[in-house]
């Protein structure tokens, strides 16, 4: 069965960095675009970033552009989110989510991980 | 940015009743809209995409309709497990996808 497992969250001071990982199994990872979506405590959902199935195309939300970088290693079935210059408003549960469509991002999310909590606080 | 306005914020109904949730984009998005269900402590679950297509494994009591600037999620007869928060999401101007603020469906 499709599984996505996030890791790497924790408490970090403002201005510091953190790298999240998303390990995938149960499907052909290299065929699907993968996204990061976050949810601040008690709030709604916010799309963060997407990476194409081959890693050659990436997009980031304006709120994280220049600070966060999405990447993937298809040989390890793993996707990453490098988060630099963290701010308190980045505090959220970060989910990785598979795109609904093979190869071409549809920006609909059919499978989600359980999420990893990032807390940015001094 | 396309803003999605969901209404009502909270909907109180009993099992067996029909639920109607609304999502209104700030500009036309054709049919590029999805609906998700989220229960406490869980990740969202895709219910509907492209306004009216049920995702894999979603019961037929869930249906979506609409286009342009007016969309509806209908649950024909509420089951106890349907009480949750529901979000709409647009992909019309990807990558600037946005979500609505959510509708909480609670047991009356």
Coordinates of C-alpha atoms in Angstrom, one line a residue:
Chain A
X1 CA 0.0 0.0 0.0
X2 CA 1.1 3.6 -0.6
X3 CA 3.0 5.0 2.3
X4 CA 4.6 8.4 2.9
X5 CA 6.6 8.9 6.1
X6 CA 7.9 12.3 7.1
X7 CA 10.7 12.9 9.5
X8 CA 13.1 15.6 10.7
X9 CA 10.7 18.0 12.5
X10 CA 11.5 19.5 15.8
X11 CA 12.0 22.7 17.7
X12 CA 14.4 25.3 16.1
X13 CA 15.3 28.9 16.9
X14 CA 14.4 31.6 14.4
X15 CA 16.9 32.1 11.7
X16 CA 18.2 28.5 11.9
X17 CA 17.8 25.6 9.4
X18 CA 16.1 22.3 9.3
X19 CA 15.8 19.5 6.7
X20 CA 12.7 17.4 6.4
X21 CA 12.5 14.0 4.7
X22 CA 9.7 12.1 3.2
X23 CA 10.2 8.4 2.6
X24 CA 7.9 6.7 0.1
X25 CA 6.9 3.1 -0.4
X26 CA 4.2 1.1 -2.1
X27 CA 4.3 2.8 -5.5
X28 CA 6.8 3.7 -8.2
X29 CA 8.2 6.9 -6.6
X30 CA 10.0 8.1 -9.7
X31 CA 6.8 8.4 -11.6
X32 CA 5.0 10.9 -9.4
X33 CA 5.4 14.6 -8.6
X34 CA 5.4 15.1 -4.8
X35 CA 4.3 18.1 -2.7
X36 CA 4.8 19.6 0.7
X37 CA 1.7 21.1 2.4
X38 CA 1.8 22.6 5.8
X39 CA -0.8 23.4 8.5
X40 CA -0.2 25.8 11.3
X41 CA -1.6 24.7 14.7
X42 CA -5.4 25.0 14.6
X43 CA -5.3 26.6 11.2
X44 CA -6.0 25.6 7.6
X45 CA -3.8 24.1 4.9
X46 CA -1.1 25.9 2.9
X47 CA 0.7 24.5 -0.1
X48 CA 4.4 24.9 0.2
X49 CA 6.3 23.3 -2.8
X50 CA 6.2 20.7 -5.5
X51 CA 8.9 18.7 -7.4
X52 CA 8.5 17.0 -10.7
X53 CA 8.8 13.2 -10.9
X54 CA 12.3 13.5 -12.4
X55 CA 13.3 16.4 -10.1
X56 CA 13.9 18.8 -13.0
X57 CA 11.1 21.1 -12.2
X58 CA 10.3 22.7 -8.9
X59 CA 8.0 25.4 -7.6
X60 CA 7.8 27.0 -4.2
X61 CA 5.1 29.1 -2.6
X62 CA 5.9 32.9 -2.4
X63 CA 5.9 32.6 1.4
X64 CA 8.9 30.3 1.4
X65 CA 10.6 31.2 -1.9
X66 CA 14.3 31.9 -1.4
X67 CA 14.3 30.2 2.0
X68 CA 13.0 26.7 1.4
X69 CA 14.3 24.2 -1.3
X70 CA 12.6 21.0 -2.3
X71 CA 14.6 18.1 -3.7
X72 CA 14.4 14.4 -4.2
X73 CA 16.5 11.3 -4.6
X74 CA 14.6 8.7 -6.7
X75 CA 17.3 6.1 -6.0
X76 CA 16.3 6.3 -2.3
X77 CA 12.6 6.9 -2.8
X78 CA 12.9 10.0 -0.7
X79 CA 12.0 13.7 -1.0
X80 CA 13.4 16.5 1.1
X81 CA 12.6 20.0 2.2
X82 CA 15.6 22.2 3.2
X83 CA 14.3 25.0 5.3
X84 CA 16.6 28.0 6.0
X85 CA 16.1 31.3 7.7
X86 CA 13.2 29.9 9.7
X87 CA 10.6 32.2 11.1
X88 CA 8.0 31.7 13.8
X89 CA 5.2 31.8 11.2
X90 CA 6.8 28.7 9.6
X91 CA 5.6 26.7 12.7
X92 CA 3.3 24.0 11.4
X93 CA 2.8 20.3 10.7
X94 CA 4.5 19.6 7.4
X95 CA 2.9 16.9 5.2
X96 CA 4.3 15.3 2.1
X97 CA 1.6 14.4 -0.4
X98 CA 1.6 12.5 -3.7
X99 CA 0.2 14.1 -6.8
X100 CA -2.9 12.5 -8.2
X101 CA -1.4 12.2 -11.7
X102 CA 1.6 10.3 -13.0
X103 CA 4.4 12.4 -14.4
X104 CA 2.5 15.7 -14.8
X105 CA 1.6 17.6 -11.7
X106 CA -2.2 18.0 -11.3
X107 CA -1.8 19.7 -7.9
X108 CA -4.3 17.4 -6.4
X109 CA -3.1 15.3 -3.4
X110 CA -4.2 11.7 -3.2
X111 CA -1.9 10.3 -0.6
X112 CA -0.5 12.0 2.5
X113 CA 2.0 11.2 5.2
X114 CA 1.1 11.6 8.8
X115 CA 3.1 14.9 9.1
X116 CA 6.0 16.2 11.1
X117 CA 5.8 19.1 13.4
X118 CA 8.2 22.0 13.0
X119 CA 8.2 24.6 15.8
X120 CA 10.2 27.8 15.4
X121 CA 10.7 29.5 18.7
X122 CA 13.4 31.1 20.8
Chain B
X1 CA -4.1 34.9 -5.2
X2 CA -7.5 33.2 -5.6
X3 CA -9.3 33.2 -2.3
X4 CA -11.7 30.4 -1.6
X5 CA -14.6 31.2 0.8
X6 CA -16.3 28.3 2.5
X7 CA -19.6 28.4 4.1
X8 CA -20.9 27.8 6.6
X9 CA -18.0 27.8 9.0
X10 CA -19.7 25.2 11.1
X11 CA -22.6 22.9 10.2
X12 CA -24.5 21.0 12.8
X13 CA -26.4 18.0 11.6
X14 CA -27.6 14.6 12.7
X15 CA -26.6 11.2 11.2
X16 CA -28.8 10.4 8.3
X17 CA -29.3 14.0 7.3
X18 CA -28.0 15.6 4.1
X19 CA -25.1 17.9 4.3
X20 CA -24.4 20.7 1.8
X21 CA -21.1 22.6 1.9
X22 CA -20.3 25.6 -0.2
X23 CA -17.0 26.9 -1.7
X24 CA -16.9 30.1 -3.6
X25 CA -13.6 31.3 -5.4
X26 CA -12.8 34.9 -5.7
X27 CA -12.6 34.4 -9.5
X28 CA -13.6 31.8 -12.0
X29 CA -11.6 28.5 -11.7
X30 CA -13.4 26.5 -14.4
X31 CA -13.8 23.0 -12.7
X32 CA -10.3 22.9 -11.1
X33 CA -11.5 22.3 -7.5
X34 CA -11.0 19.5 -5.0
X35 CA -12.5 18.6 -1.7
X36 CA -10.7 17.1 1.3
X37 CA -11.8 15.6 4.6
X38 CA -9.7 16.0 7.7
X39 CA -10.3 14.3 11.1
X40 CA -8.5 15.4 14.3
X41 CA -4.9 14.3 14.4
X42 CA -5.0 12.9 10.8
X43 CA -3.9 14.0 7.4
X44 CA -6.4 15.3 4.9
X45 CA -8.1 12.8 2.6
X46 CA -8.9 13.5 -1.0
X47 CA -12.6 13.1 -1.7
X48 CA -13.4 14.9 -5.0
X49 CA -11.2 16.4 -7.7
X50 CA -12.1 18.4 -10.8
X51 CA -15.3 19.4 -9.1
X52 CA -17.2 16.2 -9.4
X53 CA -14.8 13.2 -9.7
X54 CA -14.8 10.9 -6.7
X55 CA -11.3 9.8 -5.7
X56 CA -10.5 6.1 -5.3
X57 CA -12.4 4.4 -2.5
X58 CA -14.7 7.3 -1.7
X59 CA -18.3 6.3 -0.9
X60 CA -21.0 7.3 -3.4
X61 CA -22.7 9.4 -0.7
X62 CA -20.1 12.0 -1.4
X63 CA -20.7 14.1 -4.5
X64 CA -19.4 17.3 -5.9
X65 CA -20.8 19.8 -8.3
X66 CA -20.3 23.3 -9.7
X67 CA -18.0 25.3 -11.9
X68 CA -16.7 28.8 -12.2
X69 CA -17.3 30.6 -8.9
X70 CA -19.8 28.3 -7.1
X71 CA -19.1 24.8 -5.9
X72 CA -20.9 22.4 -3.6
X73 CA -19.9 19.2 -1.7
X74 CA -22.9 17.1 -0.8
X75 CA -23.0 14.2 1.6
X76 CA -26.4 12.5 0.9
X77 CA -26.9 10.7 4.2
X78 CA -24.4 11.4 7.0
X79 CA -22.6 8.5 8.7
X80 CA -21.0 8.9 12.1
X81 CA -17.5 8.8 10.5
X82 CA -18.3 11.8 8.3
X83 CA -18.1 14.4 11.1
X84 CA -14.9 16.2 10.4
X85 CA -13.5 19.4 8.8
X86 CA -13.8 19.8 5.0
X87 CA -11.5 21.9 2.9
X88 CA -11.8 22.9 -0.7
X89 CA -8.7 23.6 -2.8
X90 CA -8.2 25.1 -6.3
X91 CA -5.5 24.4 -8.8
X92 CA -6.6 26.8 -11.5
X93 CA -3.6 29.1 -11.3
X94 CA -1.0 26.5 -10.3
X95 CA 1.5 26.6 -8.7
X96 CA -0.3 29.2 -6.7
X97 CA -2.8 26.7 -5.3
X98 CA -4.9 27.7 -2.4
X99 CA -7.3 26.1 0.1
X100 CA -10.4 27.4 1.7
X101 CA -10.5 28.0 5.5
X102 CA -12.6 24.9 6.1
X103 CA -16.1 23.9 7.2
X104 CA -16.5 22.0 10.4
X105 CA -19.2 19.4 10.2
X106 CA -20.3 18.6 13.8
X107 CA -22.9 16.3 15.3
X108 CA -26.1 18.0 16.4

